[in-house]
Amino acid sequence: MSKNVVLSVKNLRTYFDGKEGIVPAVDGISFDVHEKEVFCIVGESGCGKSVTSLSILNLIPKNSGRIMEGSSIKLQGKELTTLGDKELCDIRGKDIAMIFQDPMTSLNPVFTIGKQLTETISRHMGVDKKEAKKRAVSLLEKVGIPSPYERFHEYPHELSGGMRQRIMIAMALSCNPKVLIADEPTTALDVTIQAQILDLMLKLKDEIDTSIIMITHDLGVVADIADTVMVMYAGNTMEFGNSYQIFRNPLHPYTRGLLDSIPRLDRQVERLYSITGTVPKLHKGMKGCRFCSRCQEATEKCKEEIPPMYTISDMYGENHQVNCWKYENTVGE
Ligand code: ADP
Ligand code: MG
């Protein structure tokens, strides 16, 4: 994999005004996404995955939330957090595209898919209608839509969920974005269709040289496609590493808990392990490791102080990072 960084997020903090005070939904996360990398963000529901992706595109609702000072998001060296609306609009869809879980929320029900595709293409690529239509049809073919000429004139509700997600991918990739953010893109689909959509995304990624940020709560999806994995919990990064490090040498008790809760064919168990408890309610001034209330290995120190990020080298590579006091005496910071 090439080492060029495309997107660099540093100390991202996104806070909301909640009824009972400030909600630190994302509280100081940092990561780099490289060229052609599939970067997976994984964690249970409510841990801040979507807020992270919306922050990158500056789509946090302004009336209730904000990206805090000191956060930095750079796309090929260009700072995005301080850009004006007009410049951001140019970047969204063109340099960074996004696919959501439910395509119906992003597709407009009153226009045909052909019209929506050609409009996106002509707006971002500055080509005339005829050329845009040509590209749209070829994109529909590329994403595996049968009889694209006929489908072109259909409305979103006439298509199946899997087909609609293919259309979203076509739309997202229509302008050759540098980064594609996919937020739970296959969660609403059944397993066979899910596998087809993941295959399609990987195939297209190589064709158009895009990097993918894949957001999911499903470790099965991560295992299928990730180069790099960031495990999030309650707005913090718990563990970070390449996919071998995360799956073969998981370090954080939270990651281990997540892995133990995936069904496996090679293991007979009475009942599937699941991490007891739920993601804590976030508030300002939380003390200690955010996972400690559910962690079987937690000590007094874990309840009092947030651990630093420890970097570890293992047989699967360097730069395996873990945010847990357990590793205090095994490695340097
Ligand atoms: P997920 O990992 O499931 O995508 P989210 O990123 O959607 O989780 O949410 C993370 C946290 O941020 C949750 O605690 C959620 O309640 C809070 N949050 C998200 N959006 C808002 C909002 N608009 N106002 C207040 N809190 C929000
Ligand atoms: Mg989400």
mmCIF file of N, CA, C and O in Angstrom, residues 206-246:
data_model
loop_
_atom_site.group_PDB
_atom_site.id
_atom_site.type_symbol
_atom_site.label_atom_id
_atom_site.label_comp_id
_atom_site.label_asym_id
_atom_site.label_seq_id
_atom_site.Cartn_x
_atom_site.Cartn_y
_atom_site.Cartn_z
ATOM 1 N N ASP A 206 -10.299 0.010 -6.583
ATOM 2 C CA ASP A 206 -9.072 -0.178 -7.358
ATOM 3 C C ASP A 206 -9.152 0.509 -8.709
ATOM 4 O O ASP A 206 -8.178 1.033 -9.209
ATOM 5 N N GLU A 207 -10.360 0.522 -9.292
ATOM 6 C CA GLU A 207 -10.494 1.158 -10.603
ATOM 7 C C GLU A 207 -10.314 2.660 -10.533
ATOM 8 O O GLU A 207 -9.729 3.260 -11.416
ATOM 9 N N ILE A 208 -10.858 3.300 -9.502
ATOM 10 C CA ILE A 208 -10.785 4.762 -9.499
ATOM 11 C C ILE A 208 -9.818 5.326 -8.460
ATOM 12 O O ILE A 208 -9.795 6.530 -8.225
ATOM 13 N N ASP A 209 -9.021 4.468 -7.821
ATOM 14 C CA ASP A 209 -8.006 4.966 -6.891
ATOM 15 C C ASP A 209 -8.564 5.786 -5.745
ATOM 16 O O ASP A 209 -8.029 6.847 -5.423
ATOM 17 N N THR A 210 -9.635 5.332 -5.145
ATOM 18 C CA THR A 210 -10.168 6.096 -4.023
ATOM 19 C C THR A 210 -9.797 5.391 -2.711
ATOM 20 O O THR A 210 -9.472 4.216 -2.708
ATOM 21 N N SER A 211 -9.806 6.123 -1.612
ATOM 22 C CA SER A 211 -9.663 5.495 -0.299
ATOM 23 C C SER A 211 -11.064 5.358 0.277
ATOM 24 O O SER A 211 -11.930 6.167 -0.019
ATOM 25 N N ILE A 212 -11.253 4.348 1.105
ATOM 26 C CA ILE A 212 -12.588 4.150 1.677
ATOM 27 C C ILE A 212 -12.518 4.210 3.201
ATOM 28 O O ILE A 212 -11.657 3.572 3.805
ATOM 29 N N ILE A 213 -13.394 5.012 3.787
ATOM 30 C CA ILE A 213 -13.587 4.937 5.236
ATOM 31 C C ILE A 213 -14.882 4.168 5.435
ATOM 32 O O ILE A 213 -15.949 4.646 5.063
ATOM 33 N N MET A 214 -14.763 2.953 5.948
ATOM 34 C CA MET A 214 -15.943 2.113 6.119
ATOM 35 C C MET A 214 -16.333 2.124 7.583
ATOM 36 O O MET A 214 -15.538 1.797 8.463
ATOM 37 N N ILE A 215 -17.560 2.546 7.841
ATOM 38 C CA ILE A 215 -18.034 2.625 9.211
ATOM 39 C C ILE A 215 -19.030 1.505 9.458
ATOM 40 O O ILE A 215 -19.974 1.344 8.677
ATOM 41 N N THR A 216 -18.803 0.722 10.488
ATOM 42 C CA THR A 216 -19.698 -0.414 10.712
ATOM 43 C C THR A 216 -19.661 -0.869 12.168
ATOM 44 O O THR A 216 -18.693 -0.632 12.879
ATOM 45 N N HIS A 217 -20.740 -1.526 12.604
ATOM 46 C CA HIS A 217 -20.718 -2.142 13.928
ATOM 47 C C HIS A 217 -20.427 -3.634 13.751
ATOM 48 O O HIS A 217 -20.375 -4.378 14.723
ATOM 49 N N ASP A 218 -20.228 -4.073 12.500
ATOM 50 C CA ASP A 218 -20.179 -5.491 12.167
ATOM 51 C C ASP A 218 -18.744 -5.921 11.870
ATOM 52 O O ASP A 218 -18.173 -5.577 10.841
ATOM 53 N N LEU A 219 -18.163 -6.689 12.791
ATOM 54 C CA LEU A 219 -16.770 -7.116 12.598
ATOM 55 C C LEU A 219 -16.613 -8.056 11.408
ATOM 56 O O LEU A 219 -15.517 -8.191 10.867
ATOM 57 N N GLY A 220 -17.706 -8.696 11.001
ATOM 58 C CA GLY A 220 -17.656 -9.541 9.809
ATOM 59 C C GLY A 220 -17.321 -8.706 8.581
ATOM 60 O O GLY A 220 -16.493 -9.081 7.742
ATOM 61 N N VAL A 221 -17.942 -7.549 8.487
ATOM 62 C CA VAL A 221 -17.669 -6.628 7.379
ATOM 63 C C VAL A 221 -16.211 -6.171 7.440
ATOM 64 O O VAL A 221 -15.495 -6.152 6.433
ATOM 65 N N VAL A 222 -15.750 -5.846 8.635
ATOM 66 C CA VAL A 222 -14.373 -5.383 8.810
ATOM 67 C C VAL A 222 -13.391 -6.459 8.333
ATOM 68 O O VAL A 222 -12.456 -6.195 7.583
ATOM 69 N N ALA A 223 -13.640 -7.711 8.768
ATOM 70 C CA ALA A 223 -12.741 -8.813 8.407
ATOM 71 C C ALA A 223 -12.672 -8.983 6.896
ATOM 72 O O ALA A 223 -11.630 -9.313 6.345
ATOM 73 N N ASP A 224 -13.793 -8.737 6.218
ATOM 74 C CA ASP A 224 -13.829 -8.910 4.763
ATOM 75 C C ASP A 224 -13.002 -7.881 4.014
ATOM 76 O O ASP A 224 -12.425 -8.187 2.989
ATOM 77 N N ILE A 225 -12.966 -6.658 4.502
ATOM 78 C CA ILE A 225 -12.415 -5.635 3.612
ATOM 79 C C ILE A 225 -11.334 -4.719 4.196
ATOM 80 O O ILE A 225 -10.683 -4.009 3.443
ATOM 81 N N ALA A 226 -11.111 -4.733 5.514
ATOM 82 C CA ALA A 226 -10.258 -3.678 6.091
ATOM 83 C C ALA A 226 -8.768 -3.877 5.840
ATOM 84 O O ALA A 226 -8.257 -4.991 5.892
ATOM 85 N N ASP A 227 -8.073 -2.787 5.567
ATOM 86 C CA ASP A 227 -6.613 -2.783 5.681
ATOM 87 C C ASP A 227 -6.264 -2.370 7.107
ATOM 88 O O ASP A 227 -5.430 -2.976 7.756
ATOM 89 N N THR A 228 -6.923 -1.303 7.563
ATOM 90 C CA THR A 228 -6.633 -0.724 8.868
ATOM 91 C C THR A 228 -7.935 -0.628 9.652
ATOM 92 O O THR A 228 -8.993 -0.408 9.059
ATOM 93 N N VAL A 229 -7.850 -0.786 10.971
ATOM 94 C CA VAL A 229 -9.058 -0.782 11.787
ATOM 95 C C VAL A 229 -8.880 0.159 12.972
ATOM 96 O O VAL A 229 -7.841 0.141 13.644
ATOM 97 N N MET A 230 -9.891 0.979 13.209
ATOM 98 C CA MET A 230 -9.899 1.788 14.424
ATOM 99 C C MET A 230 -11.127 1.370 15.231
ATOM 100 O O MET A 230 -12.246 1.420 14.734
ATOM 101 N N VAL A 231 -10.888 0.944 16.469
ATOM 102 C CA VAL A 231 -11.992 0.514 17.322
ATOM 103 C C VAL A 231 -12.376 1.698 18.208
ATOM 104 O O VAL A 231 -11.542 2.227 18.948
ATOM 105 N N MET A 232 -13.630 2.107 18.114
ATOM 106 C CA MET A 232 -14.086 3.265 18.899
ATOM 107 C C MET A 232 -15.010 2.829 20.009
ATOM 108 O O MET A 232 -15.762 1.873 19.869
ATOM 109 N N TYR A 233 -14.957 3.564 21.106
ATOM 110 C CA TYR A 233 -15.890 3.320 22.199
ATOM 111 C C TYR A 233 -16.169 4.647 22.892
ATOM 112 O O TYR A 233 -15.234 5.334 23.309
ATOM 113 N N ALA A 234 -17.425 4.978 23.018
ATOM 114 C CA ALA A 234 -17.845 6.184 23.732
ATOM 115 C C ALA A 234 -17.010 7.415 23.355
ATOM 116 O O ALA A 234 -16.548 8.154 24.226
ATOM 117 N N GLY A 235 -16.827 7.612 22.074
ATOM 118 C CA GLY A 235 -16.174 8.835 21.592
ATOM 119 C C GLY A 235 -14.657 8.823 21.633
ATOM 120 O O GLY A 235 -14.020 9.807 21.284
ATOM 121 N N ASN A 236 -14.066 7.708 22.073
ATOM 122 C CA ASN A 236 -12.598 7.587 22.128
ATOM 123 C C ASN A 236 -12.125 6.444 21.233
ATOM 124 O O ASN A 236 -12.885 5.520 20.953
ATOM 125 N N THR A 237 -10.844 6.511 20.837
ATOM 126 C CA THR A 237 -10.241 5.363 20.155
ATOM 127 C C THR A 237 -9.725 4.403 21.216
ATOM 128 O O THR A 237 -8.989 4.803 22.109
ATOM 129 N N MET A 238 -10.119 3.153 21.135
ATOM 130 C CA MET A 238 -9.668 2.153 22.099
ATOM 131 C C MET A 238 -8.464 1.395 21.550
ATOM 132 O O MET A 238 -7.562 1.032 22.287
ATOM 133 N N GLU A 239 -8.507 1.123 20.254
ATOM 134 C CA GLU A 239 -7.421 0.359 19.660
ATOM 135 C C GLU A 239 -7.335 0.682 18.181
ATOM 136 O O GLU A 239 -8.337 1.011 17.548
ATOM 137 N N PHE A 240 -6.114 0.572 17.659
ATOM 138 C CA PHE A 240 -5.876 0.909 16.269
ATOM 139 C C PHE A 240 -4.809 -0.027 15.729
ATOM 140 O O PHE A 240 -3.823 -0.304 16.420
ATOM 141 N N GLY A 241 -4.988 -0.540 14.544
ATOM 142 C CA GLY A 241 -3.940 -1.399 13.980
ATOM 143 C C GLY A 241 -4.323 -1.910 12.614
ATOM 144 O O GLY A 241 -5.426 -1.620 12.121
ATOM 145 N N ASN A 242 -3.421 -2.669 11.982
ATOM 146 C CA ASN A 242 -3.807 -3.275 10.709
ATOM 147 C C ASN A 242 -4.743 -4.444 11.012
ATOM 148 O O ASN A 242 -4.896 -4.855 12.163
ATOM 149 N N SER A 243 -5.362 -4.974 9.988
ATOM 150 C CA SER A 243 -6.431 -5.912 10.263
ATOM 151 C C SER A 243 -5.910 -7.214 10.900
ATOM 152 O O SER A 243 -6.603 -7.831 11.706
ATOM 153 N N TYR A 244 -4.658 -7.614 10.628
ATOM 154 C CA TYR A 244 -4.081 -8.790 11.307
ATOM 155 C C TYR A 244 -3.905 -8.511 12.790
ATOM 156 O O TYR A 244 -4.166 -9.361 13.642
ATOM 157 N N GLN A 245 -3.428 -7.313 13.093
ATOM 158 C CA GLN A 245 -3.216 -6.963 14.506
ATOM 159 C C GLN A 245 -4.529 -7.016 15.283
ATOM 160 O O GLN A 245 -4.593 -7.529 16.397
ATOM 161 N N ILE A 246 -5.569 -6.486 14.675
ATOM 162 C CA ILE A 246 -6.848 -6.419 15.388
ATOM 163 C C ILE A 246 -7.495 -7.804 15.520
ATOM 164 O O ILE A 246 -8.029 -8.154 16.563
#
